[in-house]
Coordinates of C-alpha atoms in Angstrom, one line a residue:
X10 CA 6.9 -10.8 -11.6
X11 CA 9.7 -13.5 -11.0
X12 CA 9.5 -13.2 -7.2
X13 CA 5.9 -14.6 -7.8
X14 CA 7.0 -17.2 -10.0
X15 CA 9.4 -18.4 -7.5
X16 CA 7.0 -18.2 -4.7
X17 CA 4.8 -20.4 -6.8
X18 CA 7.5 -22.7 -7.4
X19 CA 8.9 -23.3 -4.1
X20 CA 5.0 -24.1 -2.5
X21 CA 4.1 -26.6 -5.6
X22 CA 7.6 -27.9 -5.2
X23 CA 7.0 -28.5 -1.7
X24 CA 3.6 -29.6 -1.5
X25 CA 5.1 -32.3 -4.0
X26 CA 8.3 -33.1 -2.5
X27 CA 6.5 -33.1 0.9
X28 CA 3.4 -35.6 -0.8
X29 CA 6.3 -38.0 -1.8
X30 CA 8.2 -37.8 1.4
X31 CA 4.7 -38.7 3.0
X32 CA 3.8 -41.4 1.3
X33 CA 7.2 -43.4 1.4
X34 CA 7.3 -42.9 5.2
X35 CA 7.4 -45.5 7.5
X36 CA 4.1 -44.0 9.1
X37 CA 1.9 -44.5 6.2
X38 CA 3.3 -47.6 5.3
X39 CA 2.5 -49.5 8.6
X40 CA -1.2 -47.3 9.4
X41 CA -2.8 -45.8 6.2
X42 CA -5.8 -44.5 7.8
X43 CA -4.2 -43.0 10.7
X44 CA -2.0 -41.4 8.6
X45 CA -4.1 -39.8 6.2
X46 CA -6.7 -38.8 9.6
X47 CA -3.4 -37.0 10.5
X48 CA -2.3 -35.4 7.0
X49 CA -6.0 -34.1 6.9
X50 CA -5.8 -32.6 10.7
X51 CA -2.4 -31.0 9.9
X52 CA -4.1 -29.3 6.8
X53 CA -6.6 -28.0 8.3
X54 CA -4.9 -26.2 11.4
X55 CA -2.2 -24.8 8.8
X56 CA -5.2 -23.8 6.8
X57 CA -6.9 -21.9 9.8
X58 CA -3.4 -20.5 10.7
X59 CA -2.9 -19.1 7.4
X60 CA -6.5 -17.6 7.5
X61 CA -6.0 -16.1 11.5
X62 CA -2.6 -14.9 9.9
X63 CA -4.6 -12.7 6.8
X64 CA -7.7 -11.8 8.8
X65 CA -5.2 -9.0 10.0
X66 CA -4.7 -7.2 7.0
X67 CA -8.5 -8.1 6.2
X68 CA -9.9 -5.7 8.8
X69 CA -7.3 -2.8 8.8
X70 CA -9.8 0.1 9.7
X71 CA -7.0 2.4 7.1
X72 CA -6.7 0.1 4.2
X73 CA -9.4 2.1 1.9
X74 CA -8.9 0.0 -1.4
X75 CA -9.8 -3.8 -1.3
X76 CA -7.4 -4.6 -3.6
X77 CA -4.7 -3.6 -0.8
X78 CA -6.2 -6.0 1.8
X79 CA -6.2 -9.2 -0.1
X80 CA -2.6 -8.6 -1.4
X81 CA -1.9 -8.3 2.3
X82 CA -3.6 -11.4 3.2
X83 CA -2.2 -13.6 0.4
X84 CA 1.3 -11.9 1.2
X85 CA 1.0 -13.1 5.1
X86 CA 0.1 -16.5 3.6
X87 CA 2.2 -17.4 0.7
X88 CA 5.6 -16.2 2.5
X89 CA 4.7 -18.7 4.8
X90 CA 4.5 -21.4 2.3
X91 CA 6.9 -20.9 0.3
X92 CA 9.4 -21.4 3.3
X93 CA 7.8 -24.3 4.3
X94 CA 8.3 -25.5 0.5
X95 CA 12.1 -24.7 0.6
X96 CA 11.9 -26.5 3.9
X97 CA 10.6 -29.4 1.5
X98 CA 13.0 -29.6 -1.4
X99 CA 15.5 -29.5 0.8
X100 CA 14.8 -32.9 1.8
X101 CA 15.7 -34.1 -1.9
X102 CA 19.7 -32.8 -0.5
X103 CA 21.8 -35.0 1.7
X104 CA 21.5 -34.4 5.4
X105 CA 24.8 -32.2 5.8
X106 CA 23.5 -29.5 2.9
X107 CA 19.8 -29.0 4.3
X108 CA 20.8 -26.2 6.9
X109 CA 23.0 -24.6 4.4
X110 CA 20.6 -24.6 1.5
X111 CA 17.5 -23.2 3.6
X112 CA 20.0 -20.6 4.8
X113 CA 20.7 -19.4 1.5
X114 CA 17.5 -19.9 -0.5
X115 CA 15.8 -18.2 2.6
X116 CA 18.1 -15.4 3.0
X117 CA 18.6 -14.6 -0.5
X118 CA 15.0 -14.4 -1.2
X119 CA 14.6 -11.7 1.9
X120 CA 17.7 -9.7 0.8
X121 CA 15.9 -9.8 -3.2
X122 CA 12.4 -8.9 -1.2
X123 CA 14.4 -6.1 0.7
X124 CA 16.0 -4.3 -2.1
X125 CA 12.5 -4.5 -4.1
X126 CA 11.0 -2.5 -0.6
X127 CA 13.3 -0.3 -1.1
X128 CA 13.3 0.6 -4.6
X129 CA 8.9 1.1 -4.1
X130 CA 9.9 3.1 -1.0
X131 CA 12.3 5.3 -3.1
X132 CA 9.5 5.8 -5.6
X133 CA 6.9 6.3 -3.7
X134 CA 9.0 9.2 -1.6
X135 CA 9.8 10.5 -4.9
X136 CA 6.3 10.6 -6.4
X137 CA 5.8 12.7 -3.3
X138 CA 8.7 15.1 -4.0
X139 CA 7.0 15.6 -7.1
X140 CA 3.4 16.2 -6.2
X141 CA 5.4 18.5 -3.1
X142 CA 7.2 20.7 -6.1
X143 CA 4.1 20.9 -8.1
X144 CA 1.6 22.2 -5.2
X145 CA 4.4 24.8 -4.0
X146 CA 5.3 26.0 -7.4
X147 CA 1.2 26.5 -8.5
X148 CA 0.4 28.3 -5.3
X149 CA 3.7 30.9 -5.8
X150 CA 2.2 31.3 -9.2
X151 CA -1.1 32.4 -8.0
X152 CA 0.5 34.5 -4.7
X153 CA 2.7 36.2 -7.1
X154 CA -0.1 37.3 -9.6
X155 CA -1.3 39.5 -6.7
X156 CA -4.9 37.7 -6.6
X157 CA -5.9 36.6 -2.7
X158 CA -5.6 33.0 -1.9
X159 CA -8.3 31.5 -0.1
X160 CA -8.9 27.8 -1.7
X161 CA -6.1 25.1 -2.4
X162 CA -7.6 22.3 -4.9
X163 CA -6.1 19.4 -5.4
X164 CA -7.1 16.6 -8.7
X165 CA -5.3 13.3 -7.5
X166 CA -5.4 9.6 -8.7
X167 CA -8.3 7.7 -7.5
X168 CA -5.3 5.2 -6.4
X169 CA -3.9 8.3 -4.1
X170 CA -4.1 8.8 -0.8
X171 CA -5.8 12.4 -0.2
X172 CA -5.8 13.2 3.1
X173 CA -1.8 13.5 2.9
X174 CA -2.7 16.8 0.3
X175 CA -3.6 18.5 3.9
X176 CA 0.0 18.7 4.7
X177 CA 1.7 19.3 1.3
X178 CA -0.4 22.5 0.7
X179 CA 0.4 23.4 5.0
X180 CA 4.5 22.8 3.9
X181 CA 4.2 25.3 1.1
X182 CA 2.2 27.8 2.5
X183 CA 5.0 27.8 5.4
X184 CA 7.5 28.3 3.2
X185 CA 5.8 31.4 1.1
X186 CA 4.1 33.1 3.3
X187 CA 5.9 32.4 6.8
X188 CA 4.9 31.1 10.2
X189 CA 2.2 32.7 12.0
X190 CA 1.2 34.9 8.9
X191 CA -1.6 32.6 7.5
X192 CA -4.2 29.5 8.7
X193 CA -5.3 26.4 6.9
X194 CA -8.7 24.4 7.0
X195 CA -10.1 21.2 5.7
X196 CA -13.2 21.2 3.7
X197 CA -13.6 18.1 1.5
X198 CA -14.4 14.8 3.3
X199 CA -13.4 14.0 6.5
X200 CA -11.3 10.8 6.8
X201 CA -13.8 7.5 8.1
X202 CA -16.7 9.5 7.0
X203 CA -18.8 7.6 4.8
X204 CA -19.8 9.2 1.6
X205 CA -17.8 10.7 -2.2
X206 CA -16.3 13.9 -2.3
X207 CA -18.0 14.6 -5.3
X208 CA -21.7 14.0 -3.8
X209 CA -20.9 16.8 -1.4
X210 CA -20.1 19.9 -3.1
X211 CA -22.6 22.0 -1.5
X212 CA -21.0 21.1 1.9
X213 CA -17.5 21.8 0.5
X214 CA -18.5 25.4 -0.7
X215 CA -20.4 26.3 2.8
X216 CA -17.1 25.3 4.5
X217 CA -15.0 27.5 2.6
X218 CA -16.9 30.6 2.5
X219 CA -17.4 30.2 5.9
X220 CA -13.5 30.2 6.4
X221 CA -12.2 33.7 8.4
X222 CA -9.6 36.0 6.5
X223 CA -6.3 34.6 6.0
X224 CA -7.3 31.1 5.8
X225 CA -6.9 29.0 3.2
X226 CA -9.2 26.2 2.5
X227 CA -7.8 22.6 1.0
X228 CA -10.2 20.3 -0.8
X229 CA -9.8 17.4 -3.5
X230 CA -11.3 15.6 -6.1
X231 CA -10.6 12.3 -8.2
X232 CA -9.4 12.9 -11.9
X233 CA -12.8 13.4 -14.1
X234 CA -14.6 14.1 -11.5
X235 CA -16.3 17.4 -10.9
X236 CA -16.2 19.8 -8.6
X237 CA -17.2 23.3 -8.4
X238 CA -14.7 26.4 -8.4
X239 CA -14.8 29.1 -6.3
X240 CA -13.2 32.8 -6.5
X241 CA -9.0 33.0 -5.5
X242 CA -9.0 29.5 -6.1
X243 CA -5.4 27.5 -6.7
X244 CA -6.0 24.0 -8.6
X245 CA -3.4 21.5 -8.5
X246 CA -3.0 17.9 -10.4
X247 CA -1.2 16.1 -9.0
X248 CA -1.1 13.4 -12.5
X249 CA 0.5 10.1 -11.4
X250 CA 4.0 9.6 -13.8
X251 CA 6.0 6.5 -13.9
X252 CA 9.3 7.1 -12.5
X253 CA 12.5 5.8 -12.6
X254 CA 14.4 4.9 -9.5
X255 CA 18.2 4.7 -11.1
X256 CA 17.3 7.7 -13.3

């Protein structure tokens, strides 16, 4: 929360330190109207720069929840800004500490940004360990009842990524039943195809029946949403839990 407090800081800071700086420079003083025909062509190049710079993240063919693409965008953006603001208050410093103080306000704020990657990084790798020891644990349940395996069914977060659920049940069916002893097939929706999981059943049944001996189906569905069982069926949640990095 503070980082986005002192992003907000350092642009307002700047766009006022650099407002004041404007309009006591010799510049404005001498041409008014040239000066302010300028200010407004300088906003409005930053302005398409800025908008060039997030139209990036606003296209990305894999970013599935909207949410992720503007936070994106206003992250290109505001990073951006809020250099150019340091850049600004900097200004208010005598000419020998200007260098120095945009090396350290700069700096520190990557290094703070860096450690706060790494900390979502170490949860989100985590999380995964998690969902990893839940899928292998519910399919060596079911193997070890002695019933046939031939569907993996995963309930995930609407805010998960599914497709990943492909490989988590292809890693534990590796380890329990060997290499070479077993196949794997995906049934639910195929990635880019447009269309809910949950508006497809039928198709999602036809595909597993239809799977050969010794395969093992994977499909998925979105907590509360239904979806229809089948016979040797494994069911995994995968419930999303707040953890705790230093824990």
């Amino acid at each position: 929360m503070w980082q986005g407090w002192f992003i907000a800081v350092c642009i307002v800071g700047g766009l006022s330190c650099g407002s004041l700086h404007f309009f006591k420079s010799d510049f404005y003083r001498q041409n008014k109207w040239q000066a302010l025909t300028t200010l407004l062509q300088i906003v409005a190049s930053a302005s398409a720069v800025f908008v060039l710079g997030s139209a990036f993240f606003l296209v990305m063919p894999n970013l599935s929840l909207v949410e992720n693409r503007v936070l994106f965008g206003v992250i290109t953006s505001g990073l951006l800004l809020a250099v150019w603001g340091v850049m600004q208050w900097s200004y208010l410093l005598p000419e020998k500490m200007r260098t120095g103080f945009l090396v350290v306000v700069v700096g520190g704020c990557f290094l703070i940004q860096g450690r706060q990657a790494n900390i979502v990084t170490l949860i989100n790798a985590l999380s995964h360990q998690q969902y990893m020891q839940e899928t292998h644990a519910v399919i060596a349940v079911h193997i070890n009842q002695g019933g046939p395996l031939q569907r993996i069914h995963f309930i995930i977060p609407r805010s998960n990524y599914p497709y990943d659920r492909f490989f988590m049940a292809n890693t534990a069916l590796l380890q329990l039943y060997g290499q070479d002893h077993y196949k794997i097939a995906w049934c639910s929706l195929a990635r880019g195809v447009p269309g809910e999981e949950k508006d497809r059943q039928n198709e999602t049944i036809a595909c597993v029946n239809a799977q050969p001996k010794n395969t093992v189906a994977v499909t998925y569905s979105y907590d509360a949403e239904p979806f229809r069982k089948t016979p040797a069926m494994a069911i995994v949640k995968n419930h999303y839990q707040e953890i705790d990095p230093t824990s």
